[in-house]
């Protein structure tokens, strides 16, 4: 949801750094973009509807000659995508960019209008600029004026603010929206996430909620919103720059699909002790005793991470014997979940910033649960707010459609199942078996890549359909859901994921020769049941694409199109069956001519509830 960047330095050109930052944050929102710099004592603002390239076209060849500035790429919440609603917003000499939602903006706006303020946009964000200006006008300093405004606003926000008369100062604040401060030599870069920072420095400061930082080119001061000093230690980012580039791939999504063997490998690196059939999860050692005493797990997550959680539920119940439930994080906090000290609530999140997941974790904490995280983004909010956790180490995932994060989440969930199972009843032999198979997966994923051209052909064949089903059973039911979400978000084809056994209870009414089904039917314990579902669809002239294993002779025979995946343990099959579905969605989107890395109406991390 919106990407923000701020820069202050002594020597470099702010304009270039801000635009580069916006490109890297564009996946967070791309319906409009804007930039404002102070050059001399004058502010220069440019805003454009569309992507960052539209903003660049507007700026043209001009060198704005500035050492300080702010920039924004928007995912609209209040007010449609338009130039007037694009950030930066200003009131008088105050200019700012905002990511988040100001919940009480309507009342504040009304009060400001009554005082004579004139608004030029429909956004909630503009209210903050007016509040700061209002305080500044009654002879409060720049910092005090920001604090005054913060005392009045409610909601989620990361803000970067400039004052035209104080071009040597940048103020950034954070409350429930992500913000990272990059620390360079005689420069600071403030951004919604580290991808906009990593090319300049790997030294970062993480602000916590309720904190404000005042930056000059060579100094900084962090306080709470009331001005009380806070001490922060610097962290070093463990990303490298090339991980955040496309490296010859047409899209980040394709690159990230092909990175999966590495992502799976990296997720298990140093964590597998085959000899003893054990998983070593260092991030959980501080709470190991507590984990031994828990009798129930609740997984909270959204979207693709929720689908990973569903696979985790099946694994944990079957192999670790521990009751597990998976909940949409957005539902969890609004009902009355029964949670106590013996419940572990696990957040699964690639970004570690998803507002719903974060709120669910807070709710779980309030109820006394042990909170754990399976998070990719190191140092992200959820990673810091959970009691303990396991990082994915999948590297930055830029494409809005999540791929490598998913398989890496499944890898961690497998390790966690072995970890939990071995604390309980799982035998060493079973632990060894699972881990040995897990270790073989990166190679098996590579085998699937050899069918890329074949899958591309199938994608083309079905790319003009209006609707389709994705069906699977047991471990592959969540993969049916995942396949459907992937094709929906990338190619805008309407798709529904179903448990294949549910077909006959209603959805089958939709089947005809124009309504194809993708059926995940490896030769596993539910193979014969899934075969029946395929036969029922074929009997109604529905086309069927099966994702299966080479020994599934009957499925191969009756399907219209077949994609073969290697064999593995039933519980690990999702790590393989999902890969062709990702490739299929990718090529369906490309065939239909869409920008698959930036699907319409979406944003990479959803930091509003
Ligand atoms: O960063 P998170 O894993 O918490 O994000 C959760 C969902 O927003 C995310 O998985 C979303 O569904 C993806 N765009 C799906 O590809």
Coordinates of C-alpha atoms and ligand atoms in Angstrom, one line a residue:
X1 CA 0.0 0.0 0.0
X2 CA 1.8 3.1 -1.2
X3 CA 5.5 3.4 -1.2
X4 CA 7.2 6.5 0.4
X5 CA 10.8 7.7 0.1
X6 CA 12.6 10.6 1.7
X7 CA 16.2 11.8 1.2
X8 CA 18.5 14.2 2.8
X9 CA 22.2 14.4 2.1
X10 CA 25.2 16.7 1.5
X11 CA 26.6 15.7 -1.8
X12 CA 24.2 13.6 -4.0
X13 CA 21.3 14.5 -6.2
X14 CA 18.1 13.9 -4.3
X15 CA 16.0 13.7 -7.5
X16 CA 17.8 10.6 -8.8
X17 CA 17.8 8.8 -5.5
X18 CA 14.1 9.5 -5.0
X19 CA 13.1 8.3 -8.5
X20 CA 15.2 5.2 -8.1
X21 CA 13.6 4.5 -4.8
X22 CA 10.1 4.9 -6.3
X23 CA 10.9 2.4 -9.0
X24 CA 11.9 -0.1 -6.4
X25 CA 8.8 0.5 -4.3
X26 CA 6.4 0.7 -7.2
X27 CA 5.1 -2.8 -6.5
X28 CA 3.5 -1.3 -3.4
X29 CA 1.1 0.8 -5.5
X30 CA 1.2 2.2 -8.9
X31 CA -1.9 4.3 -9.7
X32 CA -0.1 7.6 -9.4
X33 CA 3.3 9.0 -8.3
X34 CA 4.8 12.2 -7.2
X35 CA 8.0 13.9 -6.0
X36 CA 8.8 17.2 -4.2
X37 CA 12.3 18.6 -3.6
X38 CA 13.6 21.8 -2.0
X39 CA 16.0 23.6 -4.2
X40 CA 17.4 26.9 -2.9
X41 CA 14.4 27.9 -0.7
X42 CA 11.8 26.8 -3.2
X43 CA 9.8 23.6 -3.4
X44 CA 9.4 21.9 -6.8
X45 CA 6.6 19.4 -7.0
X46 CA 5.7 17.0 -9.8
X47 CA 2.8 14.6 -9.8
X48 CA 1.4 12.2 -12.4
X49 CA -1.3 9.6 -12.8
X50 CA 0.1 6.1 -13.6
X51 CA 3.4 4.6 -13.0
X52 CA 6.7 6.2 -12.0
X53 CA 7.6 6.4 -15.7
X54 CA 4.8 8.8 -16.1
X55 CA 6.2 11.0 -13.4
X56 CA 9.7 10.8 -15.0
X57 CA 8.2 11.9 -18.3
X58 CA 6.6 14.9 -16.6
X59 CA 9.9 15.9 -15.0
X60 CA 11.7 15.4 -18.3
X61 CA 15.4 16.3 -18.5
X62 CA 15.2 18.9 -15.8
X63 CA 17.9 18.7 -13.1
X64 CA 16.1 19.9 -10.0
X65 CA 19.4 20.4 -8.2
X66 CA 18.3 19.4 -4.7
X67 CA 19.8 17.7 -1.7
X68 CA 16.5 17.0 0.1
X69 CA 13.2 15.7 -1.1
X70 CA 10.2 13.3 -0.7
X71 CA 8.4 11.0 -3.1
X72 CA 5.5 8.7 -3.2
X73 CA 3.9 5.9 -5.3
X74 CA 0.2 5.5 -4.5
X75 CA -2.3 2.7 -4.0
X76 CA -5.5 4.7 -3.7
X77 CA -7.6 4.4 -0.5
X78 CA -9.4 7.8 -0.2
X79 CA -10.0 9.5 -3.5
X80 CA -9.6 8.1 -7.0
X81 CA -6.2 7.9 -8.8
X82 CA -5.7 11.5 -10.1
X83 CA -3.1 14.2 -10.2
X84 CA -4.7 16.2 -7.3
X85 CA -5.0 13.1 -5.1
X86 CA -1.4 12.1 -5.9
X87 CA 1.2 12.8 -3.2
X88 CA 3.2 14.8 -2.1
X89 CA 0.5 17.0 -0.5
X90 CA 1.1 20.4 1.0
X91 CA -0.4 23.2 3.0
X92 CA 1.6 26.4 2.8
X93 CA 5.2 25.5 3.3
X94 CA 4.6 22.0 4.7
X95 CA 5.0 19.1 2.2
X96 CA 4.5 15.5 3.0
X97 CA 4.0 11.9 1.8
X98 CA 1.9 9.4 3.7
X99 CA 1.4 5.7 3.6
X100 CA -1.6 4.4 5.6
X101 CA -5.0 5.6 6.6
X102 CA -6.0 8.5 8.8
X103 CA -9.2 7.2 10.3
X104 CA -10.6 10.4 11.8
X105 CA -9.7 12.6 8.8
X106 CA -13.3 13.6 8.0
X107 CA -13.9 15.3 11.4
X108 CA -10.4 16.9 11.3
X109 CA -11.1 18.2 7.8
X110 CA -14.4 19.7 8.8
X111 CA -12.8 21.5 11.7
X112 CA -9.9 22.8 9.5
X113 CA -12.3 24.0 6.8
X114 CA -14.2 25.9 9.5
X115 CA -10.9 27.6 10.3
X116 CA -10.5 28.7 6.7
X117 CA -8.3 25.9 5.3
X118 CA -8.9 25.1 1.7
X119 CA -8.3 21.5 0.5
X120 CA -7.2 20.6 -3.0
X121 CA -7.6 16.8 -2.8
X122 CA -10.0 14.1 -1.6
X123 CA -7.3 12.3 0.4
X124 CA -7.1 11.7 4.1
X125 CA -3.4 12.5 3.9
X126 CA -3.8 16.2 3.1
X127 CA -5.4 16.7 6.4
X128 CA -2.0 16.1 8.2
X129 CA -0.3 18.8 6.1
X130 CA -3.0 21.2 7.2
X131 CA -2.7 20.2 10.8
X132 CA 1.0 20.8 10.8
X133 CA 0.6 24.1 9.0
X134 CA -2.1 25.2 11.5
X135 CA 0.2 24.5 14.5
X136 CA 3.2 26.0 12.7
X137 CA 1.2 29.2 12.1
X138 CA 0.7 29.6 15.8
X139 CA 4.5 29.9 16.3
X140 CA 5.2 26.2 17.1
X141 CA 8.6 24.9 15.8
X142 CA 8.5 22.5 12.8
X143 CA 9.1 19.5 15.2
X144 CA 6.4 20.7 17.7
X145 CA 4.0 21.3 14.9
X146 CA 4.4 17.7 13.6
X147 CA 3.9 16.5 17.2
X148 CA 0.8 18.6 17.6
X149 CA -0.6 17.0 14.4
X150 CA 0.2 13.5 15.6
X151 CA -1.6 14.1 18.8
X152 CA -4.8 14.7 16.8
X153 CA -4.7 12.0 14.1
X154 CA -5.8 8.4 14.6
X155 CA -5.0 5.4 12.3
X156 CA -2.1 3.9 10.5
X157 CA 0.6 6.1 9.1
X158 CA 4.2 6.5 8.0
X159 CA 4.9 10.1 7.1
X160 CA 7.9 12.0 5.7
X161 CA 7.6 15.8 6.1
X162 CA 9.5 18.8 4.8
X163 CA 9.3 22.5 5.6
X164 CA 10.2 24.9 2.8
X165 CA 11.9 27.3 5.2
X166 CA 14.0 24.5 6.8
X167 CA 15.6 22.7 3.9
X168 CA 18.2 21.2 6.2
X169 CA 15.7 19.0 8.0
X170 CA 13.5 16.0 7.2
X171 CA 11.0 14.6 9.7
X172 CA 9.7 11.0 9.5
X173 CA 7.2 9.3 11.8
X174 CA 5.8 5.9 12.1
X175 CA 2.6 4.4 13.5
X176 CA 1.4 1.0 12.2
X177 CA 2.8 1.5 8.7
X178 CA 6.3 0.3 7.8
X179 CA 9.3 2.7 7.7
X180 CA 13.0 2.0 7.5
X181 CA 15.8 4.6 7.8
X182 CA 18.9 4.0 5.7
X183 CA 22.0 5.5 7.3
X184 CA 24.7 6.5 4.8
X185 CA 27.7 8.8 5.0
X186 CA 26.4 12.3 5.2
X187 CA 23.0 11.1 4.0
X188 CA 19.8 9.4 5.1
X189 CA 17.2 7.6 3.0
X190 CA 13.8 7.0 4.5
X191 CA 11.6 4.4 2.8
X192 CA 8.7 2.0 3.2
X193 CA 11.0 -0.9 2.8
X194 CA 14.6 -1.8 2.4
X195 CA 14.5 -2.3 -1.3
X196 CA 14.7 1.4 -1.9
X197 CA 17.7 1.7 0.5
X198 CA 19.9 -1.3 -0.3
X199 CA 21.7 0.3 -3.3
X200 CA 22.9 3.1 -1.1
X201 CA 23.7 1.5 2.3
X202 CA 23.1 -1.7 4.3
X203 CA 23.0 0.2 7.6
X204 CA 19.4 0.8 8.8
X205 CA 17.4 2.0 11.8
X206 CA 13.9 0.6 12.4
X207 CA 11.4 3.0 13.9
X208 CA 8.8 1.5 16.2
X209 CA 5.2 2.6 16.3
X210 CA 4.9 6.0 18.0
X211 CA 8.4 7.1 17.1
X212 CA 9.6 10.2 15.1
X213 CA 13.0 10.9 13.7
X214 CA 14.4 14.3 12.8
X215 CA 17.1 14.0 10.2
X216 CA 19.8 16.4 9.0
X217 CA 22.4 15.3 6.5
X218 CA 24.8 14.2 9.2
X219 CA 22.8 13.6 12.3
X220 CA 19.5 12.2 13.6
X221 CA 17.4 12.3 16.7
X222 CA 14.7 9.8 17.5
X223 CA 11.9 10.6 20.0
X224 CA 8.5 9.4 20.9
X225 CA 5.6 11.6 19.7
X226 CA 5.8 13.6 22.9
X227 CA 9.5 14.4 22.3
X228 CA 11.1 12.0 24.8
X229 CA 14.4 10.7 23.4
X230 CA 14.7 7.1 22.3
X231 CA 17.9 5.2 21.7
X232 CA 18.1 2.9 18.8
X233 CA 20.8 0.6 17.6
X234 CA 21.7 0.2 13.9
X235 CA 21.1 -3.0 12.0
X236 CA 22.8 -4.4 9.0
X237 CA 20.6 -5.6 6.1
X238 CA 21.3 -9.2 4.9
X239 CA 20.0 -8.6 1.3
X240 CA 22.3 -8.0 -1.6
X241 CA 21.5 -5.6 -4.4
X242 CA 21.4 -8.2 -7.2
X243 CA 18.6 -10.0 -5.4
X244 CA 16.4 -7.0 -6.0
X245 CA 17.0 -6.9 -9.8
X246 CA 15.3 -8.7 -12.6
X247 CA 18.6 -10.2 -13.9
X248 CA 17.5 -10.8 -17.5
X249 CA 14.0 -12.2 -16.7
X250 CA 11.1 -10.6 -18.4
X251 CA 9.4 -10.2 -15.0
X252 CA 10.2 -10.5 -11.3
X253 CA 7.4 -13.1 -11.1
X254 CA 9.2 -15.4 -13.5
X255 CA 12.6 -14.8 -11.8
X256 CA 11.1 -15.6 -8.5
X257 CA 9.4 -18.7 -9.7
X258 CA 12.8 -19.9 -11.0
X259 CA 14.5 -18.9 -7.7
X260 CA 12.4 -21.5 -5.8
X261 CA 15.0 -24.3 -5.7
X262 CA 17.3 -21.8 -3.9
X263 CA 14.5 -20.4 -1.8
X264 CA 13.7 -23.9 -0.5
X265 CA 17.3 -24.7 0.0
X266 CA 17.9 -21.4 1.9
X267 CA 14.9 -22.0 4.1
X268 CA 16.3 -25.3 5.3
X269 CA 20.0 -24.3 5.4
X270 CA 21.6 -25.2 8.7
X271 CA 18.2 -26.4 10.0
X272 CA 18.2 -30.0 9.0
X273 CA 19.9 -32.7 11.1
X274 CA 19.3 -35.8 9.1
X275 CA 21.2 -38.2 11.3
X276 CA 18.9 -37.6 14.3
X277 CA 15.8 -36.8 12.3
X278 CA 15.7 -33.4 13.8
X279 CA 15.0 -29.8 12.7
X280 CA 17.0 -27.1 14.4
X281 CA 15.1 -23.8 14.5
X282 CA 17.4 -21.4 16.3
X283 CA 14.8 -18.6 16.2
X284 CA 12.6 -20.7 18.5
X285 CA 15.2 -21.6 21.1
X286 CA 14.3 -18.8 23.5
X287 CA 10.7 -20.1 23.8
X288 CA 11.5 -23.8 23.4
X289 CA 10.2 -24.6 26.9
X290 CA 6.9 -22.8 26.3
X291 CA 6.5 -24.6 22.9
X292 CA 6.8 -27.9 24.7
X293 CA 3.8 -27.0 26.8
X294 CA 1.4 -25.8 24.1
X295 CA -1.6 -28.0 23.2
X296 CA -3.0 -26.1 20.2
X297 CA -1.8 -24.0 17.3
X298 CA -3.7 -21.3 15.5
X299 CA -2.2 -20.0 12.3
X300 CA -3.2 -16.5 11.2
X301 CA -2.4 -15.2 7.7
X302 CA -3.8 -13.8 4.5
X303 CA -3.9 -14.7 0.8
X304 CA -1.1 -17.0 -0.4
X305 CA 0.3 -17.1 3.2
X306 CA -3.1 -18.4 4.3
X307 CA -2.9 -21.2 1.8
X308 CA 0.6 -22.1 3.1
X309 CA -1.0 -22.2 6.6
X310 CA -3.7 -24.7 5.4
X311 CA -1.0 -27.1 4.2
X312 CA 0.7 -26.5 7.6
X313 CA -2.5 -27.5 9.4
X314 CA -2.6 -30.8 7.5
X315 CA 1.1 -31.5 8.2
X316 CA 1.0 -30.6 11.9
X317 CA -2.1 -32.6 12.7
X318 CA -1.0 -35.7 10.8
X319 CA 2.7 -35.8 11.8
X320 CA 3.0 -33.8 15.0
X321 CA -0.4 -34.8 16.4
X322 CA -1.1 -31.2 17.5
X323 CA -4.6 -29.7 17.0
X324 CA -4.1 -26.8 14.5
X325 CA -6.5 -24.3 12.9
X326 CA -5.9 -21.7 10.2
X327 CA -7.8 -18.5 10.2
X328 CA -7.9 -15.5 7.9
X329 CA -6.1 -12.9 10.0
X330 CA -8.8 -10.4 8.9
X331 CA -11.5 -12.6 10.6
X332 CA -9.6 -13.6 13.7
X333 CA -9.6 -10.4 15.6
X334 CA -13.3 -9.6 15.0
X335 CA -14.7 -12.8 16.4
X336 CA -14.1 -14.2 19.9
X337 CA -11.2 -16.7 19.3
X338 CA -10.7 -19.1 22.2
X339 CA -7.0 -18.6 23.0
X340 CA -5.1 -19.2 26.1
X341 CA -1.5 -19.6 27.4
X342 CA -1.2 -23.0 25.9
X343 CA -2.0 -21.8 22.5
X344 CA 0.7 -20.8 20.0
X345 CA -0.5 -18.3 17.4
X346 CA 1.7 -18.4 14.3
X347 CA 1.7 -15.5 11.9
X348 CA 2.8 -16.4 8.3
X349 CA 3.6 -13.4 6.3
X350 CA 6.1 -12.7 3.5
X351 CA 6.2 -9.0 4.1
X352 CA 5.8 -9.1 7.8
X353 CA 3.8 -5.9 7.4
X354 CA 0.3 -7.1 6.5
X355 CA -2.0 -5.1 8.7
X356 CA -4.6 -7.8 9.3
X357 CA -2.0 -10.3 10.3
X358 CA -0.4 -7.8 12.6
X359 CA -3.7 -7.0 14.3
X360 CA -4.4 -10.7 14.8
X361 CA -1.0 -11.2 16.5
X362 CA -1.7 -8.3 18.8
X363 CA -5.1 -9.8 19.7
X364 CA -3.4 -13.1 20.4
X365 CA -0.8 -11.4 22.6
X366 CA -3.5 -9.6 24.6
X367 CA -5.1 -13.0 25.2
X368 CA -1.8 -14.4 26.6
X369 CA -0.9 -16.7 23.7
X370 CA 2.6 -17.5 22.6
X371 CA 3.1 -15.7 19.3
X372 CA 5.4 -16.9 16.6
X373 CA 6.3 -15.7 13.1
X374 CA 7.2 -17.3 9.8
X375 CA 8.3 -14.2 8.1
X376 CA 10.4 -13.4 5.1
X377 CA 11.2 -9.7 5.6
X378 CA 13.9 -9.5 8.2
X379 CA 13.3 -6.8 10.8
X380 CA 9.7 -6.3 9.6
X381 CA 7.0 -5.3 12.1
X382 CA 5.5 -8.7 12.7
X383 CA 8.9 -10.3 13.0
X384 CA 9.7 -7.8 15.7
X385 CA 6.3 -8.0 17.5
X386 CA 6.1 -11.8 17.8
X387 CA 7.7 -13.6 20.7
X388 CA 9.9 -15.7 18.5
X389 CA 10.0 -17.0 14.9
X390 CA 11.7 -18.4 11.9
X391 CA 12.8 -16.4 9.0
X392 CA 12.3 -17.7 5.4
X393 CA 15.6 -16.2 4.0
X394 CA 13.9 -16.3 0.5
X395 CA 15.4 -12.9 -0.3
X396 CA 13.2 -10.0 -1.5
X397 CA 10.0 -10.9 -3.3
X398 CA 9.1 -8.1 -5.6
X399 CA 6.3 -9.4 -7.8
X400 CA 2.9 -8.8 -6.3
X401 CA 2.0 -12.4 -7.0
X402 CA 3.7 -14.4 -4.3
X403 CA 5.6 -17.5 -5.5
X404 CA 9.0 -18.3 -3.8
X405 CA 7.7 -17.0 -0.5
X406 CA 5.0 -19.7 -0.6
X407 CA 7.3 -22.6 -1.3
X408 CA 9.7 -21.3 1.3
X409 CA 6.8 -21.0 3.9
X410 CA 5.9 -24.6 3.1
X411 CA 9.6 -25.6 3.7
X412 CA 9.6 -23.9 7.1
X413 CA 6.2 -25.5 8.0
X414 CA 7.7 -28.9 7.2
X415 CA 10.7 -28.1 9.5
X416 CA 8.3 -26.9 12.2
X417 CA 6.3 -30.1 11.9
X418 CA 9.4 -32.2 12.4
X419 CA 10.4 -29.9 15.3
X420 CA 7.1 -30.2 17.0
X421 CA 6.6 -33.9 16.1
X422 CA 10.0 -34.9 17.5
X423 CA 9.2 -33.1 20.7
X424 CA 6.1 -35.3 20.9
X425 CA 5.5 -38.8 19.3
X426 CA 7.3 -38.6 15.9
X427 CA 9.9 -41.3 15.5
X428 CA 13.5 -40.6 14.5
X429 CA 12.9 -42.7 11.4
X430 CA 9.9 -40.6 10.4
X431 CA 11.9 -37.4 11.1
X432 CA 14.7 -38.6 8.9
X433 CA 12.3 -39.6 6.1
X434 CA 10.6 -36.3 5.9
X435 CA 13.9 -34.4 6.0
X436 CA 15.5 -36.6 3.4
X437 CA 12.6 -36.0 1.1
X438 CA 12.6 -32.3 1.8
X439 CA 16.3 -32.1 0.9
X440 CA 15.5 -33.6 -2.5
X441 CA 12.9 -31.0 -3.4
X442 CA 15.1 -28.3 -4.9
X443 CA 16.2 -30.7 -7.5
X444 CA 12.7 -31.9 -8.2
X445 CA 11.5 -28.3 -8.6
X446 CA 14.2 -27.9 -11.2
X447 CA 12.9 -30.9 -13.1
X448 CA 9.5 -29.2 -13.4
X449 CA 11.2 -26.2 -15.0
X450 CA 12.1 -28.4 -18.0
X451 CA 8.4 -28.4 -18.9
X452 CA 8.2 -24.6 -19.0
X453 CA 7.4 -24.6 -22.8
X454 CA 4.8 -27.3 -22.4
X455 CA 3.1 -25.4 -19.6
X456 CA 3.3 -22.2 -21.6
X457 CA 1.4 -23.9 -24.5
X458 CA -1.3 -25.0 -22.1
X459 CA -1.6 -21.5 -20.6
X460 CA -2.0 -20.1 -24.1
X461 CA -4.6 -22.7 -25.0
X462 CA -6.8 -21.8 -22.0
X463 CA -6.0 -18.1 -21.8
X464 CA -9.2 -16.9 -23.4
X465 CA -11.6 -18.8 -21.1
X466 CA -13.8 -16.7 -18.8
X467 CA -13.9 -19.0 -15.8
X468 CA -12.2 -22.1 -14.5
X469 CA -12.0 -24.4 -11.5
X470 CA -9.0 -25.5 -9.6
X471 CA -9.6 -28.7 -7.8
X472 CA -7.5 -30.7 -5.3
X473 CA -8.0 -32.9 -2.3
X474 CA -6.2 -33.3 1.1
X475 CA -2.8 -31.7 0.8
X476 CA -3.6 -30.4 -2.6
X477 CA -6.8 -28.7 -1.7
X478 CA -4.9 -25.6 -0.5
X479 CA -2.9 -25.8 -3.8
X480 CA -6.2 -25.6 -5.7
X481 CA -6.9 -22.4 -3.8
X482 CA -3.5 -21.1 -4.5
X483 CA -3.6 -21.9 -8.2
X484 CA -6.9 -20.0 -8.4
X485 CA -5.7 -16.9 -6.6
X486 CA -2.6 -16.8 -8.8
X487 CA -4.5 -17.0 -12.1
X488 CA -7.1 -14.4 -10.9
X489 CA -4.5 -11.8 -9.8
X490 CA -2.2 -12.2 -12.8
X491 CA -4.5 -12.9 -15.8
X492 CA -7.9 -11.6 -14.4
X493 CA -9.5 -14.9 -15.4
X494 CA -12.3 -15.8 -13.0
X495 CA -11.2 -18.9 -11.1
X496 CA -12.5 -20.8 -8.1
X497 CA -10.5 -23.2 -6.0
X498 CA -12.4 -26.1 -4.5
X499 CA -11.9 -29.3 -2.6
X500 CA -12.5 -31.8 -5.4
X501 CA -15.0 -33.7 -3.2
X502 CA -17.1 -30.6 -3.0
X503 CA -17.8 -30.3 -6.7
X504 CA -20.8 -32.6 -6.6
X505 CA -22.4 -30.4 -3.9
X506 CA -23.1 -27.5 -6.2
X507 CA -20.2 -26.1 -8.3
X508 CA -20.5 -28.9 -10.9
X509 CA -23.6 -27.2 -12.2
X510 CA -21.3 -24.7 -13.9
X511 CA -19.4 -27.3 -15.9
X512 CA -19.8 -27.3 -19.7
X513 CA -17.4 -27.4 -22.7
X514 CA -16.3 -23.8 -22.1
X515 CA -15.6 -24.2 -18.4
X516 CA -12.3 -26.0 -17.9
X517 CA -10.9 -27.5 -14.6
X518 CA -7.3 -27.8 -13.5
X519 CA -7.2 -30.8 -11.3
X520 CA -4.3 -31.7 -9.0
X521 CA -4.3 -35.4 -8.9
X522 CA -1.0 -37.0 -8.0
X523 CA -1.0 -40.7 -7.2
X524 CA -1.5 -40.4 -3.5
X525 CA -3.9 -41.6 -0.8
X526 CA -6.9 -39.7 -2.3
X527 CA -6.0 -40.4 -6.0
X528 CA -9.0 -42.6 -6.7
X529 CA -11.4 -40.1 -5.2
X530 CA -10.0 -37.3 -7.3
X531 CA -10.2 -39.6 -10.3
X532 CA -14.0 -39.8 -9.7
X533 CA -14.2 -36.0 -9.7
X534 CA -12.3 -35.9 -13.1
X535 CA -14.7 -38.5 -14.5
X536 CA -17.7 -36.4 -13.4
X537 CA -16.3 -33.4 -15.1
X538 CA -15.5 -35.2 -18.3
X539 CA -19.0 -36.7 -18.4
X540 CA -20.3 -33.2 -18.6
X541 CA -18.0 -32.2 -21.5
X542 CA -15.7 -30.2 -19.2
X543 CA -12.1 -29.9 -20.3
X544 CA -9.5 -31.1 -17.7
X545 CA -5.9 -30.3 -17.2
X546 CA -4.3 -32.6 -14.7
X547 CA -1.2 -32.0 -12.6
X548 CA -0.1 -35.4 -11.6
X549 CA 2.7 -37.9 -11.2
X550 CA 3.9 -40.3 -13.9
X551 CA 2.3 -43.4 -12.3
X552 CA -1.2 -41.9 -12.4
X553 CA -2.1 -43.8 -15.6
X554 CA -5.9 -43.4 -15.5
X555 CA -5.7 -39.6 -14.8
X556 CA -3.2 -39.2 -17.7
X557 CA -5.5 -41.2 -20.0
X558 CA -8.7 -39.2 -19.4
X559 CA -7.3 -35.7 -19.2
X560 CA -7.2 -33.2 -22.1
X561 CA -3.8 -31.9 -21.0
X562 CA -1.3 -33.3 -18.5
X563 CA 1.6 -31.8 -16.5
X564 CA 3.8 -34.3 -14.7
X565 CA 5.6 -33.5 -11.5
X566 CA 8.1 -35.8 -9.7
X567 CA 7.0 -38.0 -6.9
X568 CA 7.6 -37.2 -3.2
X569 CA 5.9 -37.8 0.1
X570 CA 2.3 -36.9 0.1
X571 CA 2.8 -34.1 2.6
X572 CA 5.5 -32.5 0.5
X573 CA 3.6 -32.8 -2.8
X574 CA 2.3 -29.2 -2.5
X575 CA 5.8 -27.9 -2.9
X576 CA 5.9 -29.5 -6.4
X577 CA 2.3 -29.2 -7.6
X578 CA 2.1 -25.5 -7.0
X579 CA 5.1 -24.8 -9.4
X580 CA 3.3 -25.6 -12.7
X581 CA 0.3 -23.6 -11.5
X582 CA 2.5 -20.5 -11.0
X583 CA 4.0 -20.9 -14.4
X584 CA 0.5 -21.4 -15.9
X585 CA -0.8 -18.2 -14.3
X586 CA 2.3 -16.3 -15.4
X587 CA 2.0 -17.3 -19.0
X588 CA -1.8 -16.8 -19.0
X589 CA -1.2 -13.2 -17.8
X590 CA 1.6 -12.6 -20.3
X591 CA -0.5 -14.0 -23.2
X592 CA -3.4 -11.7 -22.2
X593 CA -1.0 -8.8 -22.3
X594 CA -1.0 -7.8 -18.7
X595 CA 1.8 -6.4 -16.5
X596 CA 2.1 -9.5 -14.4
X597 CA 4.4 -7.9 -11.8
X598 CA 1.9 -5.1 -11.1
X599 CA -1.6 -6.5 -11.4
X600 CA -4.4 -4.0 -11.4
X601 CA -6.0 -2.9 -8.0
X602 CA -3.4 -4.8 -6.0
X603 CA -0.4 -3.9 -3.9
X604 CA 2.4 -6.1 -2.6
X605 CA 2.0 -5.5 1.1
X606 CA -1.4 -4.7 2.4
X607 CA -0.7 -2.4 5.3
X608 CA -4.2 -1.2 5.8
X609 CA -7.0 -3.2 7.5
Ligands
LIG1 O1 3.0 -10.3 3.0 P1 2.0 -11.4 3.3 O2 2.4 -12.7 3.1 O3 1.4 -11.2 4.7 O4 0.8 -11.1 2.3 C1 -0.4 -11.8 2.3 C2 -1.2 -11.6 1.0 O5 -1.5 -10.2 0.8 C3 -0.4 -12.1 -0.2 O6 0.0 -13.4 0.0 C4 -1.3 -12.0 -1.5 O7 -2.4 -12.8 -1.4 C5 -0.4 -12.3 -2.7 N1 -0.5 -11.2 -3.6 C6 -0.9 -13.5 -3.5 O8 -0.1 -13.7 -4.5

